[in-house]
Each structure stands twice: as C-alpha cells, then as structure tokens.
Coordinates of C-alpha atoms in Angstrom, one line a residue:
M351 CA 12.7 14.4 -0.2
H352 CA 12.3 16.4 2.8
L353 CA 10.5 15.3 5.9
P354 CA 9.1 17.1 9.4
D355 CA 12.1 17.7 10.9
R356 CA 11.0 18.0 14.3
A357 CA 8.3 14.7 13.5
V358 CA 11.0 12.4 12.3
A359 CA 13.2 12.8 15.8
A360 CA 9.7 11.7 17.6
T361 CA 9.0 9.3 15.2
A362 CA 9.4 6.1 17.4
L363 CA 6.9 3.4 15.4
I364 CA 6.1 3.9 11.9
E365 CA 2.5 1.9 10.9
V366 CA 3.1 0.7 6.7
V367 CA -0.6 0.8 4.9
R368 CA -1.9 -0.7 2.6
I369 CA -4.0 2.0 0.5
S370 CA -8.4 1.2 -0.2
A371 CA -8.7 4.4 -1.2
L372 CA -8.4 8.1 -1.3
P373 CA -9.5 9.7 1.6
T374 CA -13.0 11.4 1.8
E375 CA -12.0 14.0 3.8
Q376 CA -8.5 16.5 3.2
G377 CA -6.0 15.9 6.0
A378 CA -7.6 12.4 6.7
R379 CA -6.1 9.1 6.5
Y380 CA -6.0 7.2 3.7
P381 CA -8.1 3.9 4.5
G382 CA -6.7 0.4 4.5
E383 CA -5.0 -2.3 6.3
V384 CA -2.4 -1.5 8.4
V385 CA 0.3 -4.8 7.1
A386 CA 2.8 -3.8 9.2
H387 CA 4.1 -2.4 12.2
W388 CA 7.9 -1.3 11.8
A389 CA 9.8 -0.2 15.6
G390 CA 14.0 0.9 16.7
H391 CA 15.8 0.6 13.8
E392 CA 13.8 0.1 10.8
V393 CA 11.9 3.9 11.7
A394 CA 15.5 4.7 11.3
D395 CA 16.2 2.5 8.2
A396 CA 12.4 3.9 6.8
L397 CA 12.8 7.6 6.8
T398 CA 16.3 7.5 6.5
L399 CA 16.1 6.0 2.8
I400 CA 13.1 8.3 2.2
E401 CA 14.9 11.4 2.5
T402 CA 17.0 9.5 0.2
L403 CA 14.8 10.3 -2.8
P404 CA 15.4 12.6 -5.3
G405 CA 13.5 14.8 -7.1
S406 CA 11.6 14.6 -9.6
E407 CA 9.7 16.5 -12.1
Q408 CA 5.4 16.6 -11.3
H409 CA 4.2 13.3 -14.0
R410 CA 0.2 13.5 -13.7
C411 CA -2.0 9.6 -13.0
G412 CA -4.9 11.3 -11.0
F413 CA -2.9 10.6 -8.0
S414 CA -3.2 7.1 -6.7
P415 CA -1.4 6.4 -4.2
G416 CA -0.9 1.9 -2.9
W417 CA 1.4 2.7 0.1
S418 CA 1.8 5.3 3.2
I419 CA 3.6 5.2 6.7
R420 CA 2.2 7.0 9.7
A421 CA 4.7 8.0 12.3
Y422 CA 3.5 8.2 16.0
E423 CA 5.8 9.6 18.8
E424 CA 5.9 7.1 22.1
S425 CA 3.2 8.3 23.5
L426 CA 1.3 6.4 20.4
D427 CA -2.1 8.9 20.6
L428 CA -2.0 10.9 17.6
A429 CA 0.2 10.3 14.0
L430 CA 3.0 13.0 13.6
F431 CA 2.2 12.6 9.8
E432 CA 0.9 10.6 7.6
A433 CA 2.9 9.8 3.9
A434 CA 1.4 8.3 0.7
F435 CA 3.2 7.4 -1.8
C436 CA 2.0 6.8 -5.5
F437 CA 5.0 5.8 -7.3
R438 CA 3.4 6.4 -10.6
C439 CA 2.8 10.3 -10.3
H440 CA 6.0 10.2 -8.5
E441 CA 3.7 11.8 -5.7
V442 CA 3.9 11.8 -2.0
R443 CA 1.2 13.8 0.0
I444 CA 2.4 14.2 4.1
H445 CA -0.1 15.4 6.0
G446 CA -0.3 15.5 9.9
T447 CA -0.1 18.3 12.8
A448 CA 3.9 18.3 12.2
V449 CA 3.7 19.7 9.0
P450 CA 4.8 22.3 7.6
P451 CA 2.7 23.5 4.1
A452 CA 5.5 23.7 2.1
L453 CA 6.0 19.7 2.2
T454 CA 2.6 18.7 2.1
T455 CA 3.2 17.5 -1.5
Q456 CA 6.4 16.7 -2.8
F457 CA 8.0 14.5 -6.2
F458 CA 10.3 11.7 -6.6
D459 CA 12.0 10.0 -9.0
A460 CA 10.0 6.0 -8.6
D461 CA 12.8 4.4 -10.9
T462 CA 15.8 5.2 -9.0
T463 CA 17.2 2.6 -6.8
P464 CA 16.1 4.4 -2.9
A465 CA 12.6 4.5 -4.7
R466 CA 13.1 0.6 -5.8
A467 CA 14.3 -0.2 -2.5
L468 CA 11.4 1.6 0.0
L469 CA 8.6 -0.2 -3.0
T470 CA 10.4 -3.4 -1.9
L471 CA 10.4 -2.5 2.2
F472 CA 6.1 -2.2 1.0
R473 CA 5.6 -5.0 -0.3
T474 CA 7.4 -7.5 1.8
A475 CA 5.5 -5.7 5.0
A476 CA 2.3 -7.0 2.9
P477 CA 1.4 -10.7 3.8

C-alpha cells in the first residue's frame, strides 16, 4: 500500500479511531471515538506495517470501515491524512491535504499476516 511520502516523514502523532458512521461530506473526518494516540516508535511501526500491506483486488461490501488513523505533524493543527480501513471489502480510503488523487482509494489483502497484525493493533488500542 502507498502512503503519501511527505506526510509519512512529517507524522509525529497518530490518532486511532473506532469508526461509528460514514462522513456526511466528502473529505470530512470519519466519525467515531478516538481510542488511542500513538507517538514515537509506535508511529513508525504502524506506518511501516501499513506500507507493507499487499495489494488486492476490489471486493464489494459497500465500504463499511471499522477503523481509521489520523496522522498529524508536530504542530497537531490539521491532520496530514486520514486513512479508513474496511477489512471486509479490502479497501482503504485516504484523504487529507497531503494526499495526491492517485492514492485516495486503494485495496489491500485483508487475509495476510500484515493486515491481521494491523487489525490486532487496532483492536488492542480499543478499550
């Protein structure tokens, strides 16, 4: 999977969100509870894991993401990007100021070891 290189390099904090609904407007945040904040090596480890997700073909489920991450630079002003993951249809939707159009919709193989490890990280973060 491809993340925006410039944003990855600038990421200092990640919010992990348990998504409760789809956004009502394009480009808006995914609503849900922030269940964790990752910093330091947790940021590097999570982004590296996400970048190792192998590609996949599109599966149809209607896109019902359960988790998202929001990446912030040190100022913590606006999110560099948000990536919402649907482990049923194997789709990731990414939006934000640092995201080129070619990266906004991607597909990953949710049945692989890296994808299962990412899902475990998300589930472990939730209370």
